[in-house]
Structures are given as structure tokens and as C-alpha cells.
XYZ file of N, CA and C in Angstrom:
753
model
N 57.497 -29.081 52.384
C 57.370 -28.407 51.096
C 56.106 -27.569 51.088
N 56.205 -26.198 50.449
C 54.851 -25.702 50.279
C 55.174 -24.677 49.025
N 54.201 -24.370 48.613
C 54.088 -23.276 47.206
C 55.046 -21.959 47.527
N 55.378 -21.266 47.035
C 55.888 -20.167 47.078
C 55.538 -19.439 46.359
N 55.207 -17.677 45.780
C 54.949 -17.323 46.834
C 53.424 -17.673 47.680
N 53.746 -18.113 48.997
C 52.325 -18.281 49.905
C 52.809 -17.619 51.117
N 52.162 -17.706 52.257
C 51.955 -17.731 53.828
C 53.626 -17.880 54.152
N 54.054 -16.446 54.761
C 55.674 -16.369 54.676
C 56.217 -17.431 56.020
N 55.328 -17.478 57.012
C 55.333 -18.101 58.277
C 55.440 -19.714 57.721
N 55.572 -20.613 57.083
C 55.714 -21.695 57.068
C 56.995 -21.919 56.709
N 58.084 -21.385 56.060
C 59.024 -21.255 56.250
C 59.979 -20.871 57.644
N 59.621 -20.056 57.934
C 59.277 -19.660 60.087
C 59.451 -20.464 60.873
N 58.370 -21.351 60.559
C 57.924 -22.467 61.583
C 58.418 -23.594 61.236
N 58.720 -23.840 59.895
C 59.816 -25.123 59.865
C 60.961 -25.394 60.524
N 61.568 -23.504 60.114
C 62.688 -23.584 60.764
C 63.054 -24.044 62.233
N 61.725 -23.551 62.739
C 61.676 -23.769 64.553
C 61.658 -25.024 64.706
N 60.909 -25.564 63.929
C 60.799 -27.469 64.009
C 62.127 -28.031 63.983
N 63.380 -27.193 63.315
C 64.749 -27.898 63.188
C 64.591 -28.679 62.017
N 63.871 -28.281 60.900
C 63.553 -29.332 59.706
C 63.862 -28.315 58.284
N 63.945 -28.512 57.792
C 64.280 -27.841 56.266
C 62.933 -27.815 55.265
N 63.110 -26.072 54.844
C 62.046 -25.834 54.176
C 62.032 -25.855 53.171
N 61.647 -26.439 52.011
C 61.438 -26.261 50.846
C 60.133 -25.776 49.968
N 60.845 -24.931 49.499
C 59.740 -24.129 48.356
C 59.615 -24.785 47.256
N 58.092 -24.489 46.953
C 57.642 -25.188 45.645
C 57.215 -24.149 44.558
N 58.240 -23.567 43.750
C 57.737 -22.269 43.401
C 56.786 -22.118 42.196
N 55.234 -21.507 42.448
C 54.170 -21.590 41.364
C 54.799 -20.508 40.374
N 54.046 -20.667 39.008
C 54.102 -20.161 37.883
C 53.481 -18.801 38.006
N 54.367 -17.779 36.990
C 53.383 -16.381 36.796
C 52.640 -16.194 36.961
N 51.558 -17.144 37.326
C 50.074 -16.599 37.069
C 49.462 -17.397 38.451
N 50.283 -17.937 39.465
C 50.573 -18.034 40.715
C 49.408 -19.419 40.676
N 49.776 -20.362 39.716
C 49.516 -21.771 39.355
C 50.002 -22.840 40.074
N 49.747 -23.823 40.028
C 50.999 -25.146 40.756
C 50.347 -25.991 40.033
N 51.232 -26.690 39.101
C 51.741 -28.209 38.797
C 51.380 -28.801 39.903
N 50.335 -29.924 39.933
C 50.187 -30.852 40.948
C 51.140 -31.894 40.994
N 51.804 -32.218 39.336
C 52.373 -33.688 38.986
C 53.293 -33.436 39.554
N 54.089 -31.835 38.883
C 55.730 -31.656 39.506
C 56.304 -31.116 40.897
N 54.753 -30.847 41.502
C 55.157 -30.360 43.041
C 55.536 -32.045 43.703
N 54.733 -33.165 43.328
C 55.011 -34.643 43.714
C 56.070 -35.134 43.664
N 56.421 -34.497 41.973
C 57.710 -35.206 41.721
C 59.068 -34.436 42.484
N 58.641 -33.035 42.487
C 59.382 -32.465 43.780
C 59.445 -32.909 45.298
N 58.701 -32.914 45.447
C 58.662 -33.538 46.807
C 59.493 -34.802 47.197
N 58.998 -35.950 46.120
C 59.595 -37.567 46.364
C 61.003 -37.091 45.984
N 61.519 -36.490 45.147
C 62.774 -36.472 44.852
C 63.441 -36.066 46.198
N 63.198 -35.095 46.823
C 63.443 -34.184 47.661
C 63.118 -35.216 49.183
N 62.134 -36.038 49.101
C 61.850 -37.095 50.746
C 61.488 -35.953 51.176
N 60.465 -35.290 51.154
C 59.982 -34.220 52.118
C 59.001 -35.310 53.494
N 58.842 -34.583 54.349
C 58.134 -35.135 55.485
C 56.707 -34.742 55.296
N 56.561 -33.399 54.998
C 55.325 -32.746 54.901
C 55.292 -31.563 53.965
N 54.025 -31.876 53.363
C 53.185 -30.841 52.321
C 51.957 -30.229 52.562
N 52.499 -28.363 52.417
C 51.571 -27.508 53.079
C 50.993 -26.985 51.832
N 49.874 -26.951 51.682
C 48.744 -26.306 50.274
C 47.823 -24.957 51.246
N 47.820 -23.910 50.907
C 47.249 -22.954 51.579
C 46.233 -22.110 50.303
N 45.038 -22.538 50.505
C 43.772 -22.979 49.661
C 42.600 -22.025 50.173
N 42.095 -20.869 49.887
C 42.872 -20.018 48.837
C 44.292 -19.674 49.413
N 45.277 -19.042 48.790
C 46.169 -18.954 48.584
C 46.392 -17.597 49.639
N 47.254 -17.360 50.931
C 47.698 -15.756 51.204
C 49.086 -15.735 50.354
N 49.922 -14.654 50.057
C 48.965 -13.589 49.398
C 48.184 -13.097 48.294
N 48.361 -14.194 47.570
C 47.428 -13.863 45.948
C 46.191 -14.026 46.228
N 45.679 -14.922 46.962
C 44.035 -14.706 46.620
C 43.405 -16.391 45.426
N 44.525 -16.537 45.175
C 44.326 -17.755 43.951
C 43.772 -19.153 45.209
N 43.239 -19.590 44.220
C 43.076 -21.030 44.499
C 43.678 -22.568 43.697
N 43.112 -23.472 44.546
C 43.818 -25.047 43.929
C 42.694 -25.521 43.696
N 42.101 -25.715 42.521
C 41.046 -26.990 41.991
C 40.967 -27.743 43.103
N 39.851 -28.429 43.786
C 39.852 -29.630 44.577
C 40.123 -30.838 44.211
N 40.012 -31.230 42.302
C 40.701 -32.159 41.772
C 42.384 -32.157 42.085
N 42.838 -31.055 41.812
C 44.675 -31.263 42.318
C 44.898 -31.163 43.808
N 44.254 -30.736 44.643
C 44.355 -31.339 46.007
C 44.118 -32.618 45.885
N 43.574 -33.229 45.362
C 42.663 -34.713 45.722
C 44.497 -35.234 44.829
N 44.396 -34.736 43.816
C 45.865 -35.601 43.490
C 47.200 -35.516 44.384
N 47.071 -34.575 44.901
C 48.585 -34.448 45.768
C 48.545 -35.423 47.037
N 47.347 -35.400 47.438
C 47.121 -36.252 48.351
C 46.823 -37.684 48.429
N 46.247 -37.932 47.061
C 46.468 -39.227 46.645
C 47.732 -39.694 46.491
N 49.099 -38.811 46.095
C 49.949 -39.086 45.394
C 51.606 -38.706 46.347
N 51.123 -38.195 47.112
C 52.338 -38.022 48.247
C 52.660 -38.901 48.952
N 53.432 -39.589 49.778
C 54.290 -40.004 50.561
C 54.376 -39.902 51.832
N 53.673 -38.642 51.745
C 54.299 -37.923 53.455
C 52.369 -37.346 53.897
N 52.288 -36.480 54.823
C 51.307 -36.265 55.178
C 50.774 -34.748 54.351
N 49.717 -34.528 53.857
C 49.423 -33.415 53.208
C 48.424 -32.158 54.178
N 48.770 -30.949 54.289
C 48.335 -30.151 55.091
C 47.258 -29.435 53.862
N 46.502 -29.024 54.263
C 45.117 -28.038 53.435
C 45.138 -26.794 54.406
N 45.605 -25.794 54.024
C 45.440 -24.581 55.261
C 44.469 -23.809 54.920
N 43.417 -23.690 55.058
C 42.425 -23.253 54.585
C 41.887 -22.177 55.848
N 42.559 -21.393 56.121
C 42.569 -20.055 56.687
C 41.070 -19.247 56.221
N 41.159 -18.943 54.635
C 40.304 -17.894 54.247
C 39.047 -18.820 53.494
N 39.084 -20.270 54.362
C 37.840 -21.282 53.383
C 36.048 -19.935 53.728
N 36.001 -19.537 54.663
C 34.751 -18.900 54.768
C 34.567 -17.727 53.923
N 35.708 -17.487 52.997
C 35.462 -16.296 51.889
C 35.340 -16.990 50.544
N 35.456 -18.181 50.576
C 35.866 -19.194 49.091
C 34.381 -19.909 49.402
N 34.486 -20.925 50.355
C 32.965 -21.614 50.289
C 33.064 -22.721 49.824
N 34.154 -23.478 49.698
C 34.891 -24.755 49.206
C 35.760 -25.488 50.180
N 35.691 -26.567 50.364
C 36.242 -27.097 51.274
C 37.288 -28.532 51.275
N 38.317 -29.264 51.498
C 39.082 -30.143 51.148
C 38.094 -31.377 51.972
N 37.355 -30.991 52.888
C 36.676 -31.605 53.934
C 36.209 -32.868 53.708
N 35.263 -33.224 52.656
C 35.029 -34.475 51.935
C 36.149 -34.874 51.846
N 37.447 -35.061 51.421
C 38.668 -35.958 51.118
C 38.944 -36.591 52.464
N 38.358 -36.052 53.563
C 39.059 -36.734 54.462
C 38.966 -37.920 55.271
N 37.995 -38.302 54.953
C 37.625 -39.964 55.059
C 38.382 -40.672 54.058
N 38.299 -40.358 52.729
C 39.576 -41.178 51.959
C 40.791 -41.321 51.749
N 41.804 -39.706 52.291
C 43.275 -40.080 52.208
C 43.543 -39.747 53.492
N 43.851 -41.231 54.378
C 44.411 -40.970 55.965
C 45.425 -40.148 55.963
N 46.284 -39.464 55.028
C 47.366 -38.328 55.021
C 47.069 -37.010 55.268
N 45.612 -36.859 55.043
C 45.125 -35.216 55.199
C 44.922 -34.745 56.068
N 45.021 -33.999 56.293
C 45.123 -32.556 57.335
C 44.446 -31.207 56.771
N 43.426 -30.727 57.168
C 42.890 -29.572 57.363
C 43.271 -28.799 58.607
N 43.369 -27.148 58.304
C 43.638 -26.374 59.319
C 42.705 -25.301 59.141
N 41.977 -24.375 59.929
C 41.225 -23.517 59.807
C 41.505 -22.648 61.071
N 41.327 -21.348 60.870
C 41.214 -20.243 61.984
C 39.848 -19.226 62.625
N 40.267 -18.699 63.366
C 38.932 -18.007 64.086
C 39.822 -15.984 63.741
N 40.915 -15.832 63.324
C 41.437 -14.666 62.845
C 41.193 -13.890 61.964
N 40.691 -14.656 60.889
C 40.015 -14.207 60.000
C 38.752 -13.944 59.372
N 37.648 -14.964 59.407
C 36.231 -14.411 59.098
C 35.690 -14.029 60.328
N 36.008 -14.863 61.621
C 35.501 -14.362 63.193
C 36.280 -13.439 63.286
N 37.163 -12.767 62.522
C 38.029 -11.655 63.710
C 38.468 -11.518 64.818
N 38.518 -13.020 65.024
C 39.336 -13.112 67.145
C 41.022 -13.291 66.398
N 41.691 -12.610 66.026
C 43.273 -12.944 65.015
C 43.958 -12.779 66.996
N 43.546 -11.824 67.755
C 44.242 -11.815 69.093
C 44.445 -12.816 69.887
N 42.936 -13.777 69.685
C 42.541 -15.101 70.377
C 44.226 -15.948 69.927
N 44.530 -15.517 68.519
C 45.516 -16.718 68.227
C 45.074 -18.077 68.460
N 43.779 -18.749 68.032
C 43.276 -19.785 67.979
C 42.424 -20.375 66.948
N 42.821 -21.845 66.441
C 42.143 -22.468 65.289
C 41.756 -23.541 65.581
N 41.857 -24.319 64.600
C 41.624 -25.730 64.919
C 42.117 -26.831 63.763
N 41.899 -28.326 63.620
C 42.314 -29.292 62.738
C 41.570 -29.970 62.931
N 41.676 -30.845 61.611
C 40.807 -31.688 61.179
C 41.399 -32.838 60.519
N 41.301 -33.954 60.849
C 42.155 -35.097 60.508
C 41.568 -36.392 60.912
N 42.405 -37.700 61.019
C 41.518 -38.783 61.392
C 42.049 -38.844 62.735
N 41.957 -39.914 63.327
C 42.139 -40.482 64.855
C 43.711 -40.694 64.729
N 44.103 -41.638 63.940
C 45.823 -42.207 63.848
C 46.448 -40.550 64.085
N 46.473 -39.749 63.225
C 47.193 -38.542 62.985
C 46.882 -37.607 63.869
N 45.417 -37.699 64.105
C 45.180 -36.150 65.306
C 45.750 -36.966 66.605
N 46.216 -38.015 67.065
C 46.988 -38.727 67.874
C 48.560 -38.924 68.215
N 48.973 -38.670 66.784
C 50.430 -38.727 66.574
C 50.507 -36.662 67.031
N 49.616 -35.860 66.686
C 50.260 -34.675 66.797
C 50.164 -34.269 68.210
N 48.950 -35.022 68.351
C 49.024 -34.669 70.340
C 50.112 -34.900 71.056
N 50.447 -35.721 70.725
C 52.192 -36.315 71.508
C 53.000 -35.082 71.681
N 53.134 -34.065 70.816
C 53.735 -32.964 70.560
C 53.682 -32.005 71.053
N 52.049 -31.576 71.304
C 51.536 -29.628 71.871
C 51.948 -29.693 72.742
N 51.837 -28.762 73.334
C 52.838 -28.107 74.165
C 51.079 -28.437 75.649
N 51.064 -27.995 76.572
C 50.000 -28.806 78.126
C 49.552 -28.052 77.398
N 49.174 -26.788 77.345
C 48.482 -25.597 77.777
C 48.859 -24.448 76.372
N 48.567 -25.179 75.112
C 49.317 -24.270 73.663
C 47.852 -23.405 73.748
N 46.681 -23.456 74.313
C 45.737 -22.092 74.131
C 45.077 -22.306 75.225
N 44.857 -20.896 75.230
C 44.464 -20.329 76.752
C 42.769 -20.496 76.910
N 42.171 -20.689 78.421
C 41.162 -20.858 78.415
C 40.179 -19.855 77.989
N 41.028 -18.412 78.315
C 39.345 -17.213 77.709
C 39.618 -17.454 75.771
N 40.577 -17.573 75.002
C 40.476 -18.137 73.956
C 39.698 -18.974 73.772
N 39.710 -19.960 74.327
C 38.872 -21.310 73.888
C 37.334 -20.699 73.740
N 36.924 -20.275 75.236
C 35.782 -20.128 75.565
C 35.148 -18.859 74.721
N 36.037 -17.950 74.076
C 35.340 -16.937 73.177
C 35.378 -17.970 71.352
N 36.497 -18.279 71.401
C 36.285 -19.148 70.022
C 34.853 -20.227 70.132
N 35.206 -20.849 71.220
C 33.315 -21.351 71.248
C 31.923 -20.857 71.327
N 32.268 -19.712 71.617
C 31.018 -18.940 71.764
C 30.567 -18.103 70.400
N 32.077 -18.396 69.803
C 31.270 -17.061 68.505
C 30.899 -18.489 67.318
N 31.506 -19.502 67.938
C 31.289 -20.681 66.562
C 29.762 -21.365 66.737
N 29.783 -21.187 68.305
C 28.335 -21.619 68.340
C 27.092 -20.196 67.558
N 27.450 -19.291 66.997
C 26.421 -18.323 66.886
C 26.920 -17.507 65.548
N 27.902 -18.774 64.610
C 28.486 -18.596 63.879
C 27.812 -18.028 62.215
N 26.451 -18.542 62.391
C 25.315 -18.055 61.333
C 25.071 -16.596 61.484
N 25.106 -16.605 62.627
C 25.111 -14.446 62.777
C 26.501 -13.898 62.127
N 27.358 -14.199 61.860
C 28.643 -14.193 61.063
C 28.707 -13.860 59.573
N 27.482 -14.424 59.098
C 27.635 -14.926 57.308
C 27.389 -13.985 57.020
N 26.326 -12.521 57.297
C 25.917 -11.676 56.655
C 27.214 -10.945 56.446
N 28.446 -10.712 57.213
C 29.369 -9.952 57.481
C 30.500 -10.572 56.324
N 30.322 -11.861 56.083
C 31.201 -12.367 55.055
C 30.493 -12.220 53.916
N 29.148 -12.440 53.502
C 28.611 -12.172 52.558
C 28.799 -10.844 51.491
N 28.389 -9.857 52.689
C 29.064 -8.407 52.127
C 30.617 -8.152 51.676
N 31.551 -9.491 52.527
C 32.606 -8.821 52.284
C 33.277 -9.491 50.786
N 32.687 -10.670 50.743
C 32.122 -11.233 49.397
C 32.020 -10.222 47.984
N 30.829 -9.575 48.403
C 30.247 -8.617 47.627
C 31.098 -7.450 47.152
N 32.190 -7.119 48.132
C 32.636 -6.046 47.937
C 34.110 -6.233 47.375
N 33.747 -7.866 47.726
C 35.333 -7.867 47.007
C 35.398 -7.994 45.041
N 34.245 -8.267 44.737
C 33.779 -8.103 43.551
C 33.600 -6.838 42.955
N 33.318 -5.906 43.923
C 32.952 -4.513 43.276
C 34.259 -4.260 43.308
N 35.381 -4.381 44.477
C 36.486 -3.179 44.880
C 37.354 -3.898 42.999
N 37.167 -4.574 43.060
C 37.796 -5.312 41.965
C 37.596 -4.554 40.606
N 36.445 -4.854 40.144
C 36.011 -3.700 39.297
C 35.873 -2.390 38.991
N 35.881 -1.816 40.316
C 36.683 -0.271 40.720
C 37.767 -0.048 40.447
N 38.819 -1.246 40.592
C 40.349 -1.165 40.308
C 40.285 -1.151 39.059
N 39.474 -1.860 38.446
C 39.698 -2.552 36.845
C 40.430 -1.681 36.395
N 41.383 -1.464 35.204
C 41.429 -0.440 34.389
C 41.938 0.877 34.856
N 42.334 1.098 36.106
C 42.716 2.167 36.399
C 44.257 1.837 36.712
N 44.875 3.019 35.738
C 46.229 2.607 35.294
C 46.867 1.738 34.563
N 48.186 1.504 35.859
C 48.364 0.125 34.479
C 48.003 -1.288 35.854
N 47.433 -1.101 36.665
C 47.035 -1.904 37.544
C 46.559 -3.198 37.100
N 47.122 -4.542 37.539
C 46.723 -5.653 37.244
C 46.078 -6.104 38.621
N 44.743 -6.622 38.482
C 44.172 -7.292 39.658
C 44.122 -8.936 39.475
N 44.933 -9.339 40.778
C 44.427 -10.988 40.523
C 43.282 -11.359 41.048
N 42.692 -12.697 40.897
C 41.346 -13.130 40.762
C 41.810 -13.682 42.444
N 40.597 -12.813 43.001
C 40.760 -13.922 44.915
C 39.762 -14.209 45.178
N 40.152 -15.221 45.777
C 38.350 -15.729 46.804
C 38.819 -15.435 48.140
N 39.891 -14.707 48.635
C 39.823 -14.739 49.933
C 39.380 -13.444 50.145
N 39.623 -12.699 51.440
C 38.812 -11.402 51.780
C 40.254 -10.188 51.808
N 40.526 -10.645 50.494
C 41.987 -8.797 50.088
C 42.323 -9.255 48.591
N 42.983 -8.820 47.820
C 43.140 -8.035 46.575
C 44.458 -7.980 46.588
N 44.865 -8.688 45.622
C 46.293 -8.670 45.210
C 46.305 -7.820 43.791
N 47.370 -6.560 43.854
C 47.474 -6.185 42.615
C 49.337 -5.466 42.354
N 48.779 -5.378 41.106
C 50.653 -5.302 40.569
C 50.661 -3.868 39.543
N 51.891 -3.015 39.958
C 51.544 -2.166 39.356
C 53.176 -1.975 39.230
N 53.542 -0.812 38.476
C 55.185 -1.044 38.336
C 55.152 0.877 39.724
N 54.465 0.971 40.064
C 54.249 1.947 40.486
C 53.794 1.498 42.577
N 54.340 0.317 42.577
C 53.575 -0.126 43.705
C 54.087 0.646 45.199
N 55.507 1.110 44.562
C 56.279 1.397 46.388
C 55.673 2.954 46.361
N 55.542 3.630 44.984
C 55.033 4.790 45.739
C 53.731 4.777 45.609
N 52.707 3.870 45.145
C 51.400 4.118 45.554
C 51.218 3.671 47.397
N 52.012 2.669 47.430
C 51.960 1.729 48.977
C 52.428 3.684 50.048
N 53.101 4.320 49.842
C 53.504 5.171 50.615
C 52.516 6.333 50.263
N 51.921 6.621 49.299
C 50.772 7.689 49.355
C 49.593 7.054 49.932
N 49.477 6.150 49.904
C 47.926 5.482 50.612
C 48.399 5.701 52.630
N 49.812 5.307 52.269
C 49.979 5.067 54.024
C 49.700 6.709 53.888
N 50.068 7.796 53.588
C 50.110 8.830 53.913
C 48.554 9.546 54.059
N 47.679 8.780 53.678
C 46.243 8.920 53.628
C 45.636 8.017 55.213
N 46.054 7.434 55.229
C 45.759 6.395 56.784
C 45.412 5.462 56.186
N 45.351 4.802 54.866
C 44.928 3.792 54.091
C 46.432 2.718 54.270
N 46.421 1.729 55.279
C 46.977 0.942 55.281
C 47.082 -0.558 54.407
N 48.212 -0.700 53.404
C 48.028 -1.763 52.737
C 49.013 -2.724 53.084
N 49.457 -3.825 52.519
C 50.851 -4.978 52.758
C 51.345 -4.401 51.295
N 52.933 -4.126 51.847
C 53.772 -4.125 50.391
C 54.619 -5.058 49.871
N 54.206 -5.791 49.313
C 55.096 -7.045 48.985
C 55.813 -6.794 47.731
N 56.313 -5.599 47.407
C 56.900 -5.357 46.208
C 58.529 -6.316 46.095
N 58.543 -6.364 47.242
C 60.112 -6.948 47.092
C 60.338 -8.790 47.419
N 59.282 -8.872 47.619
C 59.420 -10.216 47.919
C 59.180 -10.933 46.881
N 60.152 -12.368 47.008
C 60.354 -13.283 45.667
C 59.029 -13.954 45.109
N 58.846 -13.382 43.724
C 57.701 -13.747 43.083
C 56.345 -12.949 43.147
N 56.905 -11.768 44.138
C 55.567 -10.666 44.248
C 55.895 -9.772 43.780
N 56.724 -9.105 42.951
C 57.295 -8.086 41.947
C 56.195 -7.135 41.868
N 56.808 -5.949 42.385
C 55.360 -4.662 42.169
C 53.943 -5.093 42.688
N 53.857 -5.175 43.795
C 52.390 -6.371 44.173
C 52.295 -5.658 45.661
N 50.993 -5.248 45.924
C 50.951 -4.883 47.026
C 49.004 -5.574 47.185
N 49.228 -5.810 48.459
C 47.802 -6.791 48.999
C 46.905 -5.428 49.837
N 45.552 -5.651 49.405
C 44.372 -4.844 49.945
C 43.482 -5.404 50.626
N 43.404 -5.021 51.726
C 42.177 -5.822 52.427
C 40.560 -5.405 51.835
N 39.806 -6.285 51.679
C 38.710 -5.852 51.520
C 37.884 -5.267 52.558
N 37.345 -3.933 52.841
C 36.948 -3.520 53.884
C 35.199 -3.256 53.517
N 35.057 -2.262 54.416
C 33.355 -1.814 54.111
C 33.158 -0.902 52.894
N 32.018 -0.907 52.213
C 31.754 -0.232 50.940
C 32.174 1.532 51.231
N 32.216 1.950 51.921
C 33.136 3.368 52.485
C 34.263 3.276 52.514
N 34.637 2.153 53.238
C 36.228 2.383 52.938
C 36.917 1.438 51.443
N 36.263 0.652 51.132
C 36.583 0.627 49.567
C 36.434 1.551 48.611
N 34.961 2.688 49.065
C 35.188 3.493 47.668
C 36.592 4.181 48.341
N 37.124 4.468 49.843
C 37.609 5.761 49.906
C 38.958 5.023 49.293
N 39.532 3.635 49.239
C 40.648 3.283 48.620
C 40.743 3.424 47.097
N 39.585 2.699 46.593
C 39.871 3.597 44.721
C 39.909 4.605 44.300
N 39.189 5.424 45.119
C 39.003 7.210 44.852
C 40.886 7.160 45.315
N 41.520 6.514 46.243
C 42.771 7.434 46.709
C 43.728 6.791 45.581
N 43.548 5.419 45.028
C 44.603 4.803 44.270
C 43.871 5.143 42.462
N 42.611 5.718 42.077
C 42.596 6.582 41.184
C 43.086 7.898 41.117
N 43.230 8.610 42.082
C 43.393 10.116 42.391
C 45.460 9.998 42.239
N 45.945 9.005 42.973
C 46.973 8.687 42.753
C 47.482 8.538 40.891
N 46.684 7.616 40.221
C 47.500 7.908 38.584
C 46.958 8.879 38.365
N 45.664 9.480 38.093
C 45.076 10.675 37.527
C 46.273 11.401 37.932
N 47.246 11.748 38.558
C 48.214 13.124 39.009
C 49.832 12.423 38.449
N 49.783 11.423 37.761
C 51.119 10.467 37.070
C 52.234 10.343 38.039
């Protein structure tokens, strides 16, 4: 089981497992019921529950109180995918001495920028990081992976200034958007910008036509008119509001 809309690949990868996916679908305002995702779940005998904290593609987050309940309160083993935790600054990490069900996942794709490396890591107790070993595959990551993912984690404080800014800018690009049009921005802690406009497929095709590459999720279930922005450098954020103001200014 996992939220919907989230991270389209867990549906993907269930399938490959030969296991059945079920969606847990959040509210308008891209919320989740902690009580009724549970009561979904037990009804349902799910095996496993994926929480992807902050959230791809909205940008939203889960209170660490309703993680702490799902995981208190599940059955099965609870996953924390915490992909974009180095843009949020919050962590499930403390819970994991108290519910032997948890699972943390984190990557080197996103605040390190090795996404080519295709390498992360987990975090769990002994019983469980034991039961999943049984499984990987000899050789699931390659040695110059390893050895560049270790090298940038060891020197990983030279890193923060680069998230810091991108921090920063995700606050400004936000407020740049504010108000222009009929543009709705959701609230993210990760490092891109979810916004909704009824205007999204042809703003998504005048930006591509600028070299301003965005994700168009206009059509996908529960992303209605919604297209995702990466947060980039203060140049290329102003040059995206100047292009998605210049865009309504001309109707």
C-alpha cells in the first residue's frame, strides 16, 4: 500500500515483485488519514506500507506524529522513503529503535546528484536488514558506485551550502509564482514546486519551447492541471517566472 498521488515507480516495482499494488488515495489538499490508511491496509492484509516523506510529486509532507502512528499501528512492515529528507531536515530516524517494522530509505540522486550512480541506502534493525539480504540480487551495485557514493558522503558537509541555497530559492521561486495568474502553488520541502493551473498543458509546451524543461503531470490521477518545477539556481529561477509570467501577461 502507498499514498497516491506519490512516486509512480512503486506501483512498477510491486508489480515486478508479482504482488499487488494498492493505492491509498490522499485528499485535495494531498493529506493522508493516518487512522484510515490502517484501516485500509488491515482490511486489505497488505504486506507492506510505503510513506514517501516529503512527498514526490507534491512536495507535501507527513507530521512525524502520523508516521509514528502508522507504524505503531500496522501489521506489516512500514517503509519511510525519504528520498528528498536533505531538503526537509526531518527525519523518521529516531523511531527506529522503537518500531522493529520500520524501514528508512534514502538516496545519493538527489541532494548528491550521483541519480546515474543509481545508488542509496536503508536503514532498519538487524532481524529485517537480514530478512532483505536473503533477496538482493550478488552484485545489485556496482563497485565505482559504491566508491563515489562513499566518497561524496564522506565530504558530505561541503554539500549543505548547495542545499541551503536550494532551500532558499525554493522560498523565493515560490513567491515569484505567488499570484501570477490563476496559478496555485503547493507548500514543498523538497527541492521542485508543484503548481496547478487550468492552463498547465500549454504553459508545460511554451516553457519546453524556451529550453525550460518541466514534468507535466496534468493527466495523471489526482494531479489535474499540475505540472512539477525543479528548483534550480537564482538565474534560472528568475529566467522560469519571467517565462511563466510573460506566458499569462499575453492570455
Amino acid at each position: 500500500m502507498f499514498p497516491t498521488p506519490s512516486f509512480s515507480m512503486y506501483g512498477v516495482y510491486t508489480n515486478l515483485a508479482d504482488s499487488e499494488p494498492v493505492p491509498f488515495p490522499l485528499s485535495d489538499g494531498f493529506a493522508l488519514s493516518p487512522e484510515k490508511l490502517i484501516a485500509s491496509a488491515k482490511a486489505s492484509k497488505v504486506s507492506l506500507i510505503i510513506l514517501c516523506n516529503p512527498n514526490n510529486p507534491t512536495g507535501t509532507i507527513m507530521p512525524q506524529a502520523d508516521i509514528e502512528y502508522i507504524a505503531a499501528n500496522a501489521e506489516c512492515p512500514v517503509v519511510v522513503d525519504e528520498a528528498y529528507y536533505e531538503f526537509y531536515g526531518q527525519s523518521s530516524q529516531n523511531l527506529l529503535a522503537k518500531y522493529p517494522n520500520l524501514i528508512i530509505t534514502r538516496t545519493f540522486s538527489k541532494a548528491y546528484g550521483l541519480a546515474a550512480a543509481r545508488v542509496g541506502y536503508l536503514m532498519t534493525n538487524r532481524t529485517l536488514a537480514g530478512i532483505i539480504n536473503k533477496v538482493l540480487l550478488p552484485y545489485q551495485i556496482n563497485a565505482l558506485s559504491l566508491a563515489v557514493a562513499s566518497a561524496v558522503f564522506s565530504r558530505r558537509e561541503e554539500v549543505m551550502p548547495a542545499i541551503r541555497e536550494i532551500i532558499a530559492e525554493r522560498s523565493r521561486l515560490t513567491s515569484l509564482l505567488a499570484g501570477v495568474g490563476d496559478i496555485s502553488v503547493f507548500p514543498s520541502e523538497a527541492n521542485f514546486l508543484l503548481i496547478k493551473t487550468v492552463k498547465s498543458l500549454e504553459l508545460a509546451k511554451q516553457l519546453d519551447k524556451k529550453g525550460i524543461g518541466v514534468r507535466d503531470f496534468s493527466k495523471n490521477p489526482g494531479l489535474d492541471n499540475c505540472i512539477r518545477i525543479t528548483v534550480g539556481t537564482r538565474e534560472e529561477n528568475d529566467e522560469v517566472a519571467e517565462a511563466i509570467s510573460s506566458f499569462f501577461r499575453r492570455g
